XYZ file of N, CA and C in Angstrom:
705
model
N 0.649 -1.037 0.053
C 0.249 -0.205 0.089
C 0.585 1.492 -0.064
N 1.841 1.107 0.772
C 2.851 2.476 1.209
C 3.550 2.450 -0.304
N 3.779 1.171 -1.209
C 4.694 1.267 -2.425
C 3.737 2.064 -3.719
N 2.371 1.816 -3.579
C 1.483 2.004 -4.338
C 1.342 3.307 -4.351
N 0.929 4.071 -3.052
C 1.511 5.529 -2.791
C 2.683 6.148 -3.061
N 3.982 5.760 -3.273
C 4.836 6.513 -3.887
C 5.329 6.551 -5.366
N 4.601 5.684 -5.509
C 4.937 5.614 -6.916
C 3.343 6.256 -7.404
N 2.472 6.849 -7.193
C 1.152 7.326 -7.547
C 1.830 9.019 -7.508
N 2.509 9.359 -6.298
C 3.185 10.681 -5.627
C 3.949 10.504 -7.146
N 5.093 9.875 -7.277
C 6.190 9.986 -8.584
C 5.823 10.649 -10.028
N 4.860 9.269 -10.005
C 4.159 9.630 -11.381
C 3.157 10.862 -11.431
N 2.729 11.278 -10.340
C 2.333 13.021 -10.626
C 3.195 13.843 -10.873
N 4.209 13.713 -10.196
C 5.495 15.053 -10.237
C 6.302 14.971 -11.484
N 6.095 13.846 -12.026
C 6.632 13.568 -13.751
C 5.685 14.162 -14.443
N 4.223 13.890 -13.954
C 2.959 14.459 -15.248
C 3.540 15.971 -14.832
N 3.920 16.376 -13.782
C 3.324 18.138 -13.454
C 5.121 18.778 -13.918
N 5.696 17.970 -13.743
C 6.872 18.346 -14.467
C 7.089 18.429 -16.502
N 6.356 17.437 -16.763
C 6.350 17.595 -18.299
C 5.494 18.615 -18.954
N 4.285 18.703 -18.091
C 2.930 19.985 -18.264
C 4.194 20.702 -18.254
N 4.790 21.129 -17.151
C 5.620 22.679 -17.061
C 6.586 23.159 -18.275
N 7.254 21.886 -18.678
C 7.763 22.343 -19.812
C 7.348 22.107 -21.103
N 6.073 21.548 -21.363
C 5.436 21.925 -22.109
C 4.750 23.046 -22.804
N 4.556 23.809 -21.080
C 3.719 24.743 -21.240
C 4.705 25.968 -21.555
N 6.036 26.005 -21.065
C 6.789 26.934 -21.375
C 7.359 26.976 -22.930
N 7.611 25.761 -23.414
C 7.803 25.398 -24.189
C 6.619 26.144 -25.449
N 5.496 25.656 -25.168
C 4.586 26.550 -26.016
C 4.437 28.453 -26.266
N 4.948 28.293 -25.067
C 4.921 29.744 -24.503
C 5.898 30.612 -25.280
N 7.393 29.634 -24.906
C 8.343 30.574 -26.166
C 7.956 30.398 -27.689
N 7.666 29.514 -28.515
C 7.016 29.429 -29.248
C 6.084 30.237 -30.103
N 5.434 30.851 -29.005
C 4.159 31.729 -29.092
C 5.007 33.226 -29.179
N 5.707 33.688 -28.359
C 6.696 34.628 -28.370
C 7.127 34.283 -29.604
N 7.969 33.964 -30.146
C 8.831 33.704 -31.256
C 8.039 34.196 -32.560
N 6.866 33.602 -32.690
C 5.813 33.879 -33.815
C 5.767 35.142 -33.494
N 5.321 35.428 -32.394
C 4.995 36.989 -32.380
C 6.040 38.109 -32.871
N 7.210 37.768 -32.250
C 8.365 38.562 -32.669
C 8.183 38.284 -34.323
N 8.409 37.354 -34.663
C 8.777 37.092 -35.994
C 7.285 38.100 -36.797
N 6.307 37.917 -36.281
C 5.152 38.656 -36.841
C 5.084 40.126 -36.760
N 6.277 41.051 -35.922
C 6.042 42.197 -35.808
C 6.849 42.820 -37.215
N 5.855 44.165 -37.571
C 6.768 44.752 -38.150
C 8.138 45.408 -38.132
N 9.197 44.657 -39.594
C 10.803 45.747 -39.149
C 10.446 47.347 -39.489
N 11.059 47.830 -38.353
C 10.989 48.942 -38.007
C 11.654 49.633 -39.610
N 11.467 51.095 -39.565
C 11.226 51.803 -40.842
C 12.899 52.521 -40.834
N 13.469 52.377 -42.263
C 14.593 53.082 -42.058
C 14.527 54.525 -41.954
N 15.466 54.408 -41.507
C 15.835 56.381 -41.131
C 15.532 56.867 -42.698
N 14.904 58.271 -42.557
C 15.104 58.681 -43.682
C 16.141 59.589 -44.240
N 16.999 59.452 -46.073
C 18.125 60.136 -45.986
C 17.971 61.528 -45.772
N 18.772 61.777 -45.385
C 19.351 63.723 -45.441
C 19.751 64.052 -46.652
N 19.081 65.439 -46.698
C 19.534 65.691 -47.981
C 20.322 67.842 -47.167
N 20.933 68.292 -47.861
C 21.287 69.614 -48.175
C 22.222 70.417 -49.377
N 22.631 71.705 -49.242
C 22.832 71.951 -49.979
C 24.313 71.519 -51.108
N 24.789 70.920 -50.190
C 25.966 70.582 -50.566
C 27.272 71.455 -50.928
N 27.961 70.817 -52.094
C 28.813 72.033 -52.270
C 28.742 72.718 -53.073
N 27.486 73.402 -53.495
C 26.701 74.713 -53.702
C 27.833 75.496 -53.171
N 27.532 75.280 -51.809
C 28.580 76.420 -50.751
C 29.567 77.122 -51.301
N 30.825 75.810 -51.476
C 31.750 76.035 -52.203
C 31.745 76.883 -53.402
N 30.855 76.549 -54.110
C 30.787 76.920 -55.975
C 30.749 78.424 -55.713
N 29.924 78.715 -54.736
C 29.473 80.168 -54.416
C 30.175 80.886 -54.259
N 31.017 80.400 -53.011
C 32.112 81.051 -52.507
C 33.545 81.376 -53.653
N 32.695 80.615 -54.985
C 34.540 80.687 -55.671
C 34.084 81.918 -56.880
N 33.047 82.763 -56.476
C 32.755 83.341 -57.795
C 33.292 84.765 -57.285
N 33.612 85.495 -58.381
C 34.301 86.527 -58.357
C 34.151 87.957 -57.820
N 34.288 88.031 -56.626
C 33.513 89.494 -56.376
C 33.052 90.909 -57.464
N 32.113 91.318 -57.377
C 31.504 92.480 -58.493
C 31.275 93.959 -57.529
N 30.609 95.089 -57.945
C 30.523 95.616 -57.290
C 29.839 95.753 -55.737
N 31.099 96.081 -54.810
C 30.480 95.937 -53.491
C 28.978 96.619 -53.393
N 29.094 95.732 -52.370
C 27.083 96.684 -51.678
C 27.378 97.206 -50.717
N 26.983 97.805 -50.115
C 26.581 98.518 -48.809
C 26.527 97.187 -47.281
N 26.961 97.666 -46.201
C 26.897 96.940 -45.470
C 25.228 96.542 -44.964
N 24.934 95.082 -45.112
C 23.467 94.676 -45.064
C 23.152 93.467 -44.282
N 21.931 93.789 -43.675
C 21.219 92.633 -42.321
C 20.404 91.818 -42.821
N 20.724 90.378 -42.983
C 19.574 89.160 -43.701
C 18.741 89.071 -42.666
N 17.473 89.625 -42.047
C 16.536 88.951 -41.145
C 16.394 87.531 -41.564
N 15.983 87.209 -40.394
C 15.590 85.459 -40.211
C 14.824 85.314 -41.601
N 15.132 84.502 -42.545
C 14.293 84.323 -43.584
C 13.306 83.377 -43.045
N 11.884 83.441 -43.798
C 10.796 82.647 -43.134
C 10.070 81.834 -44.257
N 9.908 81.300 -44.270
C 8.941 80.526 -45.276
C 7.390 79.599 -45.046
N 6.888 81.393 -45.333
C 5.272 81.205 -44.949
C 4.215 80.480 -45.780
N 4.572 80.393 -46.900
C 4.317 79.523 -47.793
C 4.430 77.686 -47.873
N 5.021 77.768 -46.912
C 5.355 75.589 -46.815
C 4.326 75.104 -45.642
N 4.581 74.067 -45.370
C 3.945 73.462 -44.089
C 4.602 73.463 -42.972
N 4.195 73.431 -41.661
C 5.088 73.960 -40.382
C 6.093 72.814 -40.271
N 6.141 71.798 -40.507
C 7.423 70.613 -40.838
C 8.279 71.353 -42.418
N 9.122 72.197 -42.044
C 9.409 72.726 -43.476
C 10.946 71.996 -43.673
N 10.946 70.833 -42.718
C 12.506 70.166 -43.125
C 12.135 68.786 -44.124
N 10.476 68.697 -44.657
C 10.157 68.170 -45.306
C 10.163 68.348 -46.905
N 10.943 66.993 -47.556
C 11.365 67.193 -48.885
C 9.693 67.165 -49.872
N 9.388 67.917 -50.243
C 7.394 67.950 -50.761
C 8.107 68.194 -52.666
N 6.880 67.491 -52.959
C 6.753 67.106 -54.593
C 4.983 67.351 -54.744
N 5.196 67.508 -55.869
C 3.663 67.542 -56.989
C 3.524 67.207 -57.695
N 2.528 66.327 -57.861
C 2.305 65.459 -59.466
C 1.337 66.442 -60.389
N 1.947 67.637 -60.796
C 1.426 68.617 -61.429
C 0.362 67.653 -62.812
N 1.015 66.740 -63.419
C 0.116 66.156 -64.763
C -1.078 65.388 -64.142
N -1.316 65.102 -63.008
C -2.294 64.774 -62.085
C -3.477 65.367 -60.896
N -2.664 65.940 -60.237
C -3.155 66.830 -59.140
C -2.517 67.881 -59.186
N -2.547 68.727 -59.263
C -1.695 69.954 -59.516
C -1.892 70.423 -58.123
N -3.468 70.594 -57.465
C -3.290 70.995 -56.044
C -2.877 70.326 -54.763
N -2.601 68.712 -54.883
C -2.414 67.564 -53.839
C -0.516 68.073 -53.687
N -0.449 68.730 -52.408
C 1.131 68.867 -52.377
C 1.820 67.716 -51.353
N 2.437 66.836 -51.651
C 3.098 65.159 -51.003
C 4.201 65.654 -50.604
N 4.852 64.858 -49.426
C 6.186 65.076 -49.070
C 6.610 63.039 -49.105
N 7.897 63.200 -49.377
C 8.556 61.965 -49.525
C 8.538 61.399 -47.496
N 8.572 59.834 -47.921
C 8.710 59.534 -46.775
C 9.705 58.949 -46.199
N 10.773 58.824 -47.385
C 12.116 58.629 -46.469
C 13.193 59.405 -47.200
N 12.993 60.796 -47.319
C 13.863 62.056 -47.219
C 13.269 63.030 -46.629
N 14.400 63.860 -46.415
C 14.662 65.395 -45.114
C 15.172 66.011 -45.745
N 14.865 67.221 -45.431
C 16.502 68.370 -45.510
C 16.910 67.961 -43.860
N 18.290 68.604 -43.967
C 19.223 68.105 -43.001
C 18.868 69.169 -41.674
N 18.356 70.050 -42.267
C 17.776 71.588 -41.713
C 16.942 72.022 -42.229
N 15.781 72.949 -41.296
C 14.886 73.306 -41.637
C 15.016 74.560 -42.970
N 13.937 73.928 -44.166
C 14.699 75.040 -45.491
C 15.026 76.389 -45.098
N 14.466 76.691 -44.504
C 14.641 78.559 -44.694
C 16.130 78.614 -43.785
N 16.290 77.965 -42.576
C 17.900 77.987 -42.541
C 19.035 77.639 -43.602
N 18.857 76.635 -44.410
C 18.938 76.142 -46.057
C 19.460 77.333 -46.844
N 18.406 77.800 -46.723
C 18.271 78.927 -48.053
C 19.547 79.981 -47.322
N 18.844 80.183 -46.172
C 19.798 81.754 -45.469
C 21.095 81.547 -45.242
N 21.447 80.443 -45.218
C 22.620 80.183 -45.352
C 23.473 80.339 -46.698
N 23.165 79.840 -47.651
C 23.342 79.876 -49.586
C 23.115 81.657 -49.580
N 21.883 82.212 -49.444
C 22.126 83.640 -49.335
C 23.028 84.437 -48.728
N 23.170 83.731 -47.209
C 24.077 84.779 -47.408
C 25.743 84.313 -47.342
N 26.119 83.614 -47.786
C 27.238 82.746 -48.473
C 27.792 83.886 -49.889
N 26.532 83.586 -50.371
C 26.531 84.928 -51.731
C 26.529 85.834 -51.809
N 25.977 86.335 -51.047
C 25.932 87.623 -50.820
C 27.110 88.764 -50.071
N 27.896 87.994 -49.527
C 28.938 88.189 -48.869
C 29.973 88.030 -49.706
N 30.040 87.636 -51.220
C 30.857 88.288 -51.727
C 31.028 89.240 -52.050
N 30.091 90.374 -51.697
C 30.124 92.082 -52.212
C 30.019 92.738 -51.222
N 29.943 92.561 -49.838
C 30.112 93.071 -48.878
C 29.560 92.523 -47.345
N 29.504 93.355 -46.352
C 29.645 92.541 -45.295
C 27.573 91.910 -44.830
N 27.467 90.808 -44.464
C 26.008 90.477 -44.046
C 25.948 90.243 -42.468
N 24.917 90.865 -42.386
C 25.129 90.542 -40.836
C 24.076 89.482 -40.569
N 24.388 89.251 -39.098
C 23.236 88.136 -38.666
C 21.720 88.808 -38.347
N 20.777 88.199 -38.303
C 19.366 88.852 -37.712
C 19.557 89.346 -36.315
N 18.990 90.514 -36.604
C 18.847 91.283 -35.322
C 19.984 91.901 -34.465
N 21.052 91.998 -35.482
C 22.174 93.388 -35.109
C 22.159 94.418 -35.609
N 21.805 95.080 -34.590
C 21.882 96.638 -34.988
C 22.959 97.765 -34.728
N 23.598 97.782 -35.936
C 25.142 98.898 -35.657
C 25.244 100.108 -36.281
N 25.841 100.840 -35.917
C 26.195 101.815 -36.393
C 27.387 101.608 -37.505
N 27.915 102.220 -38.408
C 29.372 102.152 -39.253
C 29.911 103.899 -38.394
N 31.259 103.792 -38.714
C 31.544 105.259 -38.194
C 31.534 105.839 -38.676
N 30.885 106.257 -39.768
C 29.979 107.345 -39.973
C 28.491 107.732 -39.251
N 28.160 106.530 -38.856
C 26.963 106.824 -38.073
C 25.591 106.087 -39.065
N 26.382 105.648 -40.017
C 25.145 104.644 -40.714
C 24.175 103.712 -40.095
N 23.568 103.269 -40.736
C 22.840 101.914 -39.939
C 22.773 101.463 -41.408
N 23.065 99.683 -40.965
C 22.950 98.861 -42.335
C 21.104 98.641 -42.692
N 21.332 98.445 -44.365
C 19.842 98.321 -44.635
C 19.728 97.110 -44.504
N 18.513 96.621 -44.515
C 17.262 94.898 -44.085
C 16.970 94.517 -45.022
N 17.260 92.888 -45.348
C 16.950 92.494 -46.417
C 16.320 91.713 -45.643
N 14.920 91.229 -46.292
C 14.067 89.925 -45.460
C 13.997 88.999 -46.838
N 13.725 88.433 -46.567
C 13.511 86.962 -47.505
C 12.235 85.763 -47.082
N 11.409 85.783 -47.846
C 10.034 84.834 -47.591
C 10.213 83.530 -48.513
N 10.069 82.399 -47.857
C 9.969 81.311 -49.125
C 8.857 80.965 -49.690
N 8.094 81.223 -50.505
C 6.528 81.001 -50.916
C 6.389 79.577 -51.326
N 7.366 79.265 -52.199
C 7.298 77.663 -52.640
C 8.557 77.034 -52.774
N 8.840 75.833 -52.558
C 9.536 75.205 -52.381
C 9.585 73.748 -52.839
N 9.878 73.123 -54.211
C 8.997 71.779 -54.119
C 9.610 71.465 -55.759
N 9.528 69.922 -55.503
C 9.993 69.305 -56.929
C 8.475 68.697 -57.504
N 8.217 69.473 -58.796
C 6.863 69.477 -59.572
C 7.011 68.435 -60.939
N 6.654 66.933 -60.686
C 6.611 66.548 -61.763
C 5.643 66.964 -62.586
N 5.757 66.604 -64.298
C 5.293 67.143 -65.242
C 4.654 66.178 -65.790
N 5.618 64.537 -65.576
C 5.206 63.494 -66.223
C 5.279 62.216 -65.179
N 5.867 61.570 -65.489
C 5.773 59.987 -64.536
C 7.264 60.413 -64.342
N 8.346 60.162 -65.393
C 9.496 60.473 -65.913
C 10.204 61.718 -65.429
N 9.549 62.529 -65.718
C 10.162 63.993 -65.826
C 9.664 64.957 -64.828
N 10.451 65.917 -64.065
C 10.256 66.990 -63.129
C 11.419 68.124 -62.817
N 10.869 69.148 -61.876
C 11.373 69.945 -61.906
C 11.220 70.581 -60.478
N 12.218 71.056 -60.351
C 12.596 72.339 -58.902
C 11.510 73.526 -59.187
N 10.877 73.590 -58.013
C 10.491 75.109 -58.489
C 10.831 75.851 -56.908
N 10.940 77.033 -57.646
C 11.546 78.002 -55.962
C 10.912 79.004 -56.250
N 10.516 79.787 -55.232
C 9.798 80.832 -55.210
C 9.937 81.749 -54.322
N 11.014 82.659 -54.213
C 11.211 84.023 -52.489
C 10.632 85.067 -53.441
N 10.193 85.572 -51.935
C 10.128 86.970 -51.638
C 11.012 87.519 -51.157
N 11.151 88.969 -52.041
C 12.552 89.821 -51.327
C 11.979 91.249 -50.813
N 12.207 91.619 -49.571
C 12.037 93.334 -49.335
C 13.130 94.156 -48.818
N 13.542 94.649 -49.030
C 14.628 95.643 -48.807
C 14.254 96.927 -48.254
N 14.614 96.956 -46.704
C 13.976 97.870 -46.175
C 15.640 99.049 -45.753
N 14.879 100.096 -45.530
C 15.813 101.356 -44.873
C 15.632 101.210 -43.210
N 15.968 100.787 -42.189
C 15.319 101.320 -40.978
C 15.816 102.580 -40.743
N 14.921 102.954 -39.436
C 15.013 104.387 -38.839
C 14.133 104.756 -37.665
N 14.615 105.202 -36.420
C 13.814 105.530 -35.710
C 12.399 106.121 -35.605
N 12.038 106.628 -36.785
C 10.101 106.535 -37.034
C 9.945 105.635 -37.882
N 10.603 104.603 -38.128
C 9.879 103.244 -38.823
C 10.557 102.847 -39.883
N 10.641 101.920 -40.282
C 11.579 101.278 -41.798
C 10.762 101.895 -43.230
N 11.637 102.141 -43.847
C 11.243 102.480 -45.168
C 11.351 101.700 -46.324
N 10.096 100.808 -47.223
C 10.385 100.170 -47.976
C 11.145 100.965 -49.056
N 12.411 100.262 -49.460
C 13.227 100.514 -50.608
C 12.925 99.745 -51.652
N 12.391 98.673 -51.755
C 12.046 97.669 -52.469
C 11.361 96.122 -52.452
N 10.662 95.675 -53.134
C 10.158 94.437 -52.981
C 10.092 93.690 -54.177
N 10.407 92.403 -54.794
C 10.455 91.672 -55.948
C 10.122 90.116 -55.544
N 9.529 89.502 -56.548
C 9.331 88.106 -56.219
C 10.003 87.402 -57.370
N 11.281 86.490 -56.569
C 11.781 85.262 -57.990
C 11.722 84.315 -57.594
N 11.581 83.796 -58.545
C 11.259 82.787 -59.798
C 11.830 81.458 -60.223
N 12.450 80.931 -59.795
C 13.450 79.665 -60.587
C 12.840 78.284 -60.991
N 12.662 77.753 -61.949
C 13.212 76.519 -62.267
C 13.710 75.784 -63.024
N 14.323 74.692 -62.541
C 15.438 73.712 -62.517
C 14.961 72.653 -63.411
N 15.052 71.990 -64.048
C 15.337 70.455 -64.320
C 15.695 69.320 -63.497
N 15.167 68.319 -63.258
C 15.857 67.343 -62.179
C 16.457 66.549 -62.816
N 17.568 65.941 -62.407
C 18.431 64.913 -63.649
C 17.542 63.372 -62.856
N 17.062 63.259 -62.255
C 16.001 62.226 -61.911
C 14.795 61.855 -61.412
N 13.792 61.345 -61.380
C 12.467 61.856 -60.774
C 12.434 60.833 -59.625
N 13.153 61.382 -58.745
C 12.884 60.840 -57.112
C 13.399 61.985 -56.217
N 13.700 61.921 -55.125
C 14.227 62.823 -54.073
C 15.444 63.394 -54.247
N 16.206 62.686 -54.673
C 17.560 62.743 -54.426
C 17.891 63.922 -55.726
N 17.373 63.666 -57.097
C 17.093 64.642 -58.243
C 16.365 65.227 -57.940
N 15.268 65.665 -56.892
C 14.131 66.869 -56.560
C 15.113 68.135 -55.527
N 15.860 67.240 -54.639
C 16.573 68.478 -53.951
C 17.717 68.976 -54.175
N 18.723 68.044 -55.302
C 19.372 68.635 -56.369
C 19.373 69.864 -56.870
N 18.224 69.544 -57.803
C 18.052 70.635 -58.274
C 17.271 72.061 -57.557
N 16.280 71.794 -56.717
C 15.792 72.708 -55.645
C 17.143 73.422 -55.094
N 18.374 72.734 -54.791
C 19.394 73.463 -54.106
C 19.850 74.504 -55.778
N 20.298 73.889 -56.278
C 21.002 74.496 -57.776
C 19.881 75.734 -58.007
N 18.621 75.906 -57.560
C 17.688 76.679 -58.176
C 18.055 77.772 -57.141
N 18.108 77.638 -55.997
C 17.903 78.651 -54.745
C 19.753 79.481 -54.968
N 20.609 78.635 -55.126
C 21.595 79.251 -55.995
C 21.441 80.077 -57.226
N 20.798 80.169 -57.706
C 20.422 81.210 -59.389
C 20.034 81.916 -58.462
N 18.721 81.898 -57.922
C 18.284 82.692 -57.237
C 19.274 84.036 -56.572
N 19.883 83.322 -55.736
C 20.954 84.554 -54.976
C 21.630 85.048 -55.689
N 21.868 84.555 -56.951
C 22.586 85.522 -57.866
C 21.524 86.549 -58.844
N 20.100 86.246 -58.808
C 19.214 87.235 -59.374
C 19.017 88.468 -58.073
N 19.287 87.701 -56.777
C 18.862 89.071 -55.576
C 19.667 89.817 -55.659
N 21.345 89.518 -55.942
C 22.425 90.068 -55.638
C 22.152 91.324 -56.467
N 22.069 90.822 -57.979
C 21.472 91.678 -58.807
C 20.383 92.723 -58.940
N 19.569 92.262 -58.046
C 18.411 93.371 -57.639
C 18.586 94.201 -56.683
N 19.425 93.355 -55.686
C 19.665 94.709 -54.469
C 20.940 95.987 -55.150
N 21.620 95.489 -56.324
C 22.447 96.467 -57.085
C 21.728 97.723 -57.298
N 20.413 97.254 -57.263
C 19.794 98.584 -58.115
C 18.751 99.027 -57.118
N 18.508 98.666 -55.899
C 17.753 99.373 -54.850
C 18.559 100.370 -53.587
N 19.544 99.369 -53.678
C 20.415 99.794 -52.482
C 21.409 101.005 -53.033
N 21.289 101.610 -52.859
C 22.980 103.247 -52.530
C 24.037 102.790 -52.571
N 25.277 102.218 -53.547
C 26.344 101.736 -53.197
C 26.884 102.081 -52.567
N 27.514 101.921 -51.502
C 28.556 101.793 -50.441
C 27.740 102.799 -49.344
N 26.906 103.110 -49.076
C 26.146 103.876 -48.154
C 25.271 102.964 -47.695
N 25.021 103.381 -46.340
C 23.548 102.659 -45.334
C 22.772 104.007 -45.227
N 21.774 103.768 -43.872
C 20.819 104.448 -44.192
C 21.513 105.632 -42.841
N 21.365 107.061 -43.049
C 22.030 108.345 -42.496
C 21.644 108.333 -41.118
N 22.116 108.702 -40.266
C 21.357 109.233 -38.790
C 20.959 109.480 -38.741
N 19.935 109.833 -38.152
C 18.684 109.867 -37.734
C 18.420 111.539 -36.397
């Protein structure tokens, strides 16, 4: 009777251990299956900037100097809030829908990239001050102010395999004064540059070239609205 009880007890223990191992194995299998069914993490977006265009711009021979100029903070009122998005539009399908590449981003907000490009190009012909700097020259004159707003900055597809960069800037030249700023001139600049490839890489490259070309146009325009070699006289 004692022997039968011991055998029954040992059998129960063996069954319990086997059940435990079976349950553990099943749980592990379920966990592995669950992990295998999880979606793979999305790759990090590719980052773009204006590349060697800065160096190319600095290699341009200086022309007639312009007076000291303060480049105000560049704004992008025509763009979505997230201005690091690389935007495109299928003009041949739906010209009213603005889209953004999922796996492409600008390395910094577009306003900062444009400001850096313009500042480097304009600095070839005279001092360009940082936003908010208010200084008087030795003769008491105050630097002029240039404001730039980005109205459009996108890749526009005219067909499935053909696209172009479309960049539009609004520039305003001001003469600051104690009684208020005086408008010297305002101009909208638009530039289109064909993209070498119908993708984000081709679009961002074309947009960078467009900004450089607009910088040259803006430089020539300033030569017509700013008095050469002079700032704003003391009041």
